[in-house]
Coordinates of N, CA and C in Angstrom, one line a residue:
M1 N 0.8 -1.2 0.0 CA 0.0 0.0 0.0 C 0.9 1.2 0.0
A2 N 0.5 2.2 -0.8 CA 1.3 3.4 -0.9 C 1.1 4.3 0.4
S3 N 2.2 5.0 0.7 CA 2.1 5.8 1.9 C 1.3 7.1 1.6
P4 N 0.8 7.8 2.6 CA 0.1 9.0 2.3 C 0.9 10.1 1.5
S5 N 2.2 10.1 1.8 CA 3.0 11.1 1.1 C 3.2 10.7 -0.4
D6 N 3.2 9.4 -0.7 CA 3.3 8.9 -2.1 C 2.0 9.2 -2.8
V7 N 0.9 9.1 -2.1 CA -0.4 9.4 -2.7 C -0.5 10.9 -3.0
T8 N -0.1 11.7 -2.0 CA -0.1 13.1 -2.2 C 0.7 13.5 -3.4
K9 N 1.9 13.0 -3.5 CA 2.8 13.3 -4.6 C 2.2 12.9 -5.9
E10 N 1.5 11.8 -6.0 CA 0.8 11.3 -7.2 C -0.3 12.3 -7.6
F11 N -1.1 12.8 -6.6 CA -2.1 13.8 -6.9 C -1.5 15.1 -7.4
Q12 N -0.3 15.4 -6.8 CA 0.4 16.7 -7.2 C 0.9 16.5 -8.7
R13 N 1.3 15.3 -9.0 CA 1.8 15.0 -10.4 C 0.6 15.1 -11.3
L14 N -0.5 14.5 -10.9 CA -1.7 14.6 -11.8 C -2.2 16.0 -11.9
A15 N -2.1 16.8 -10.9 CA -2.5 18.3 -11.0 C -1.6 19.0 -12.0
G16 N -0.3 18.6 -12.0 CA 0.6 19.2 -13.0 C 0.2 18.8 -14.4
E17 N -0.2 17.5 -14.6 CA -0.7 17.0 -15.9 C -1.9 17.8 -16.3
A18 N -2.8 18.0 -15.3 CA -4.0 18.8 -15.6 C -3.7 20.2 -16.0
S19 N -2.7 20.9 -15.3 CA -2.3 22.2 -15.6 C -1.7 22.3 -17.0
A20 N -1.1 21.2 -17.4 CA -0.5 21.2 -18.8 C -1.6 20.8 -19.8
G21 N -2.8 20.5 -19.4 CA -3.8 20.1 -20.3 C -3.9 18.7 -20.8
H22 N -3.1 17.8 -20.1 CA -3.1 16.4 -20.4 C -4.1 15.6 -19.6
L23 N -4.7 16.2 -18.6 CA -5.7 15.5 -17.8 C -6.9 16.5 -17.7
V24 N -8.0 16.1 -18.3 CA -9.2 17.0 -18.2 C -10.4 16.2 -17.6
I25 N -11.2 16.9 -16.9 CA -12.4 16.3 -16.3 C -13.5 17.3 -16.5
A26 N -14.6 16.9 -16.9 CA -15.7 17.9 -17.2 C -15.8 18.8 -16.0
D27 N -15.9 20.1 -16.3 CA -15.8 21.2 -15.2 C -16.8 20.9 -14.1
D28 N -18.1 20.6 -14.4 CA -19.0 20.5 -13.3 C -18.7 19.2 -12.5
A29 N -18.3 18.1 -13.1 CA -17.9 16.9 -12.3 C -16.7 17.2 -11.5
A30 N -15.7 17.9 -12.1 CA -14.5 18.2 -11.3 C -14.8 19.1 -10.1
E31 N -15.6 20.1 -10.3 CA -15.9 20.9 -9.1 C -16.7 20.2 -8.0
R32 N -17.7 19.3 -8.5 CA -18.4 18.5 -7.5 C -17.4 17.6 -6.7
C33 N -16.5 17.0 -7.4 CA -15.5 16.1 -6.7 C -14.7 16.9 -5.7
A34 N -14.2 18.1 -6.2 CA -13.4 18.9 -5.3 C -14.2 19.4 -4.1
K35 N -15.5 19.7 -4.3 CA -16.3 20.1 -3.1 C -16.5 18.9 -2.2
W36 N -16.6 17.7 -2.7 CA -16.7 16.5 -1.8 C -15.5 16.4 -1.0
C37 N -14.3 16.6 -1.6 CA -13.0 16.6 -0.9 C -13.0 17.6 0.2
D38 N -13.4 18.9 -0.2 CA -13.4 20.0 0.8 C -14.4 19.6 2.0
D39 N -15.5 19.1 1.7 CA -16.5 18.8 2.8 C -15.9 17.7 3.7
Y40 N -15.3 16.7 3.1 CA -14.7 15.6 3.9 C -13.5 16.2 4.8
V41 N -12.7 17.1 4.2 CA -11.7 17.7 5.0 C -12.3 18.5 6.2
N42 N -13.4 19.2 6.0 CA -14.0 19.9 7.1 C -14.5 18.9 8.2
E43 N -15.0 17.8 7.8 CA -15.4 16.7 8.8 C -14.2 16.2 9.5
L44 N -13.1 16.0 8.8 CA -11.9 15.4 9.4 C -11.3 16.4 10.4
R45 N -11.4 17.7 10.1 CA -10.9 18.8 11.0 C -11.7 18.8 12.3
L46 N -13.0 18.6 12.2 CA -13.8 18.5 13.4 C -13.4 17.3 14.2
L47 N -13.0 16.2 13.6 CA -12.6 15.0 14.4 C -11.3 15.3 15.1
T48 N -10.4 16.1 14.5 CA -9.1 16.4 15.2 C -9.4 17.3 16.4
V49 N -10.4 18.2 16.3 CA -10.7 19.0 17.4 C -11.3 18.1 18.5
R50 N -12.2 17.2 18.2 CA -12.8 16.3 19.1 C -11.7 15.4 19.8
A51 N -10.7 15.0 19.0 CA -9.7 14.1 19.5 C -8.9 14.8 20.7
Q52 N -8.8 16.1 20.6 CA -8.1 16.8 21.7 C -8.7 16.6 23.0
D53 N -10.0 16.4 23.0 CA -10.8 16.2 24.3 C -11.1 14.8 24.6
M54 N -10.5 13.9 23.8 CA -10.8 12.5 23.9 C -10.2 11.8 25.2
I55 N -9.0 12.3 25.6 CA -8.3 11.6 26.7 C -8.0 12.7 27.8
Y56 N -8.3 12.4 29.0 CA -7.9 13.2 30.2 C -7.1 12.3 31.1
I57 N -5.8 12.7 31.2 CA -4.9 11.9 32.0 C -5.3 11.7 33.4
D58 N -5.9 12.8 34.0 CA -6.3 12.7 35.4 C -7.4 11.6 35.6
S59 N -8.2 11.3 34.6 CA -9.2 10.3 34.8 C -8.7 8.9 35.0
F60 N -7.4 8.7 34.7 CA -6.8 7.4 34.9 C -6.4 7.2 36.4
G61 N -6.4 8.2 37.1 CA -6.0 8.1 38.6 C -4.7 8.9 38.8
N62 N -4.2 8.9 40.1 CA -3.0 9.6 40.4 C -1.8 8.8 40.7
M63 N -1.9 7.5 40.5 CA -0.7 6.6 40.7 C 0.2 6.8 39.4
N64 N 1.5 6.5 39.6 CA 2.4 6.7 38.5 C 2.0 5.8 37.3
S65 N 1.6 4.6 37.6 CA 1.3 3.7 36.5 C 0.0 4.2 35.7
A66 N -0.9 4.8 36.5 CA -2.1 5.3 35.9 C -1.8 6.5 35.0
I67 N -0.9 7.4 35.5 CA -0.5 8.6 34.8 C 0.3 8.2 33.5
T68 N 1.1 7.1 33.6 CA 1.8 6.6 32.5 C 0.9 6.1 31.4
L69 N -0.1 5.3 31.9 CA -1.1 4.7 30.9 C -1.9 5.9 30.3
G70 N -2.3 6.8 31.1 CA -3.1 7.9 30.5 C -2.3 8.7 29.5
T71 N -1.0 8.9 29.8 CA -0.1 9.6 28.8 C 0.0 8.8 27.5
K72 N 0.1 7.5 27.6 CA 0.2 6.7 26.4 C -1.0 6.8 25.6
F73 N -2.2 6.8 26.2 CA -3.4 6.9 25.4 C -3.5 8.3 24.8
L74 N -3.1 9.3 25.6 CA -3.1 10.7 25.0 C -2.2 10.8 23.8
E75 N -1.1 10.2 23.8 CA -0.1 10.2 22.7 C -0.7 9.4 21.5
L76 N -1.5 8.3 21.8 CA -2.1 7.6 20.7 C -3.2 8.4 20.0
A77 N -3.8 9.2 20.8 CA -4.9 10.1 20.3 C -4.4 11.3 19.6
N78 N -3.4 12.0 20.2 CA -3.0 13.3 19.8 C -1.5 13.4 19.5
G79 N -0.8 12.4 19.2 CA 0.6 12.5 19.0 C 0.9 13.4 17.8
G80 N 2.1 13.9 17.7 CA 2.5 14.8 16.7 C 2.7 14.1 15.3
Q81 N 3.2 14.8 14.4 CA 3.4 14.3 13.0 C 4.4 13.1 13.0
G82 N 4.0 12.1 12.3 CA 4.9 10.9 12.2 C 4.7 9.9 13.3
T83 N 3.8 10.1 14.3 CA 3.7 9.2 15.4 C 2.7 8.1 15.1
G84 N 1.9 8.2 14.1 CA 0.9 7.2 13.8 C -0.3 7.3 14.7
S85 N -0.4 8.5 15.4 CA -1.6 8.7 16.3 C -2.8 8.9 15.4
Y86 N -4.0 8.9 16.1 CA -5.3 9.2 15.5 C -5.2 10.5 14.8
S87 N -4.8 11.6 15.5 CA -4.7 12.9 14.9 C -3.7 13.0 13.7
D88 N -2.6 12.3 13.8 CA -1.6 12.3 12.7 C -2.2 11.6 11.5
A89 N -3.0 10.5 11.7 CA -3.6 9.8 10.6 C -4.6 10.7 9.9
I90 N -5.4 11.4 10.7 CA -6.4 12.3 10.1 C -5.7 13.4 9.3
N91 N -4.6 14.0 9.9 CA -3.9 15.1 9.1 C -3.3 14.5 7.8
E92 N -2.8 13.3 7.8 CA -2.3 12.7 6.6 C -3.5 12.6 5.5
H93 N -4.7 12.2 6.0 CA -5.8 12.1 5.1 C -6.2 13.5 4.6
I94 N -6.1 14.5 5.4 CA -6.4 15.9 5.0 C -5.5 16.3 3.9
T95 N -4.2 16.0 4.1 CA -3.2 16.4 3.1 C -3.5 15.7 1.7
V96 N -3.8 14.5 1.7 CA -4.2 13.8 0.5 C -5.4 14.4 -0.1
L97 N -6.5 14.6 0.7 CA -7.7 15.2 0.1 C -7.5 16.6 -0.4
E98 N -6.7 17.4 0.2 CA -6.4 18.7 -0.3 C -5.7 18.6 -1.7
A99 N -4.7 17.7 -1.8 CA -4.1 17.5 -3.1 C -5.0 17.0 -4.1
M100 N -6.0 16.1 -3.7 CA -7.0 15.6 -4.6 C -7.9 16.7 -5.1
A101 N -8.3 17.5 -4.2 CA -9.2 18.6 -4.6 C -8.5 19.6 -5.6
D102 N -7.3 19.8 -5.3 CA -6.5 20.7 -6.2 C -6.4 20.1 -7.6
M103 N -6.1 18.8 -7.7 CA -6.1 18.1 -8.9 C -7.4 18.2 -9.7
Y104 N -8.5 18.0 -9.0 CA -9.8 18.0 -9.6 C -10.0 19.4 -10.2
R105 N -9.7 20.5 -9.4 CA -9.9 21.8 -9.9 C -9.1 22.1 -11.1
K106 N -7.8 21.7 -11.1 CA -7.0 21.9 -12.2 C -7.4 21.2 -13.5
A107 N -7.9 20.0 -13.3 CA -8.4 19.2 -14.4 C -9.7 19.8 -14.9
G108 N -10.5 20.4 -14.1 CA -11.7 21.1 -14.5 C -11.4 22.3 -15.3
A109 N -10.4 23.1 -14.8 CA -9.9 24.3 -15.5 C -9.3 23.9 -16.9
A110 N -8.6 22.8 -17.0 CA -8.1 22.3 -18.2 C -9.2 22.0 -19.2
Y111 N -10.3 21.4 -18.7 CA -11.4 21.0 -19.5 C -12.0 22.3 -20.1
K112 N -12.2 23.3 -19.2 CA -12.8 24.6 -19.7 C -11.9 25.3 -20.7
A113 N -10.6 25.2 -20.5 CA -9.7 25.8 -21.5 C -9.7 25.1 -22.8
C114 N -9.8 23.8 -22.7 CA -9.8 23.0 -24.0 C -11.1 23.3 -24.7
D115 N -12.2 23.4 -23.9 CA -13.5 23.6 -24.5 C -13.5 25.0 -25.2
E116 N -13.0 26.0 -24.5 CA -12.9 27.4 -25.1 C -12.1 27.4 -26.3
Q117 N -11.0 26.7 -26.3 CA -10.1 26.6 -27.5 C -10.9 26.0 -28.7
T118 N -11.6 24.9 -28.4 CA -12.3 24.2 -29.4 C -13.4 25.1 -30.0
Q119 N -14.1 25.8 -29.1 CA -15.2 26.8 -29.6 C -14.6 27.9 -30.4
Q120 N -13.4 28.4 -30.0 CA -12.8 29.4 -30.8 C -12.4 28.9 -32.2
A121 N -11.8 27.7 -32.2 CA -11.4 27.1 -33.5 C -12.6 26.9 -34.4
I122 N -13.7 26.5 -33.9 CA -15.0 26.3 -34.6 C -15.5 27.6 -35.2
R123 N -15.4 28.6 -34.3 CA -15.9 30.0 -34.8 C -15.0 30.4 -36.0
Q124 N -13.7 30.2 -35.8 CA -12.8 30.7 -36.9 C -13.1 29.9 -38.2
Q125 N -13.3 28.6 -38.1 CA -13.6 27.9 -39.3 C -15.0 28.2 -39.9
T126 N -15.9 28.5 -39.0 CA -17.3 28.9 -39.5 C -17.2 30.2 -40.2
N127 N -16.4 31.2 -39.7 CA -16.3 32.5 -40.3 C -15.7 32.4 -41.6
K128 N -14.8 31.4 -41.9 CA -14.2 31.3 -43.2 C -15.2 30.7 -44.2
V129 N -16.2 29.9 -43.7 CA -17.1 29.3 -44.6 C -18.2 30.4 -45.0
A130 N -18.6 31.2 -44.1 CA -19.7 32.1 -44.3 C -19.4 33.2 -45.2

């Protein structure tokens, strides 16, 4: 399975292809997909906020072993980048989804640009015939 950074890089590569006009997605479909990504990112951000209140070390008790256990659970919920914690996994998903939304938007813009160029070429040819 590809790592989140590999997936993000692939979407960035695809966004570059879209910017170059090699990847096009119908504008309305591309914007709907990008919006779904944005909506999902917003839901994930709410989960990260909720994760901050998920563990209270004091609720495990005041013995050293209880504090150690509570700290471990807190790290599993809210550990920093690269820890594999719940919050870290959510942030990795957010990064991938943001790259995906960017790719969709660029592919939609490429579709629009291609469509406009085609319309312009048709107008030019039509003007020559008339």
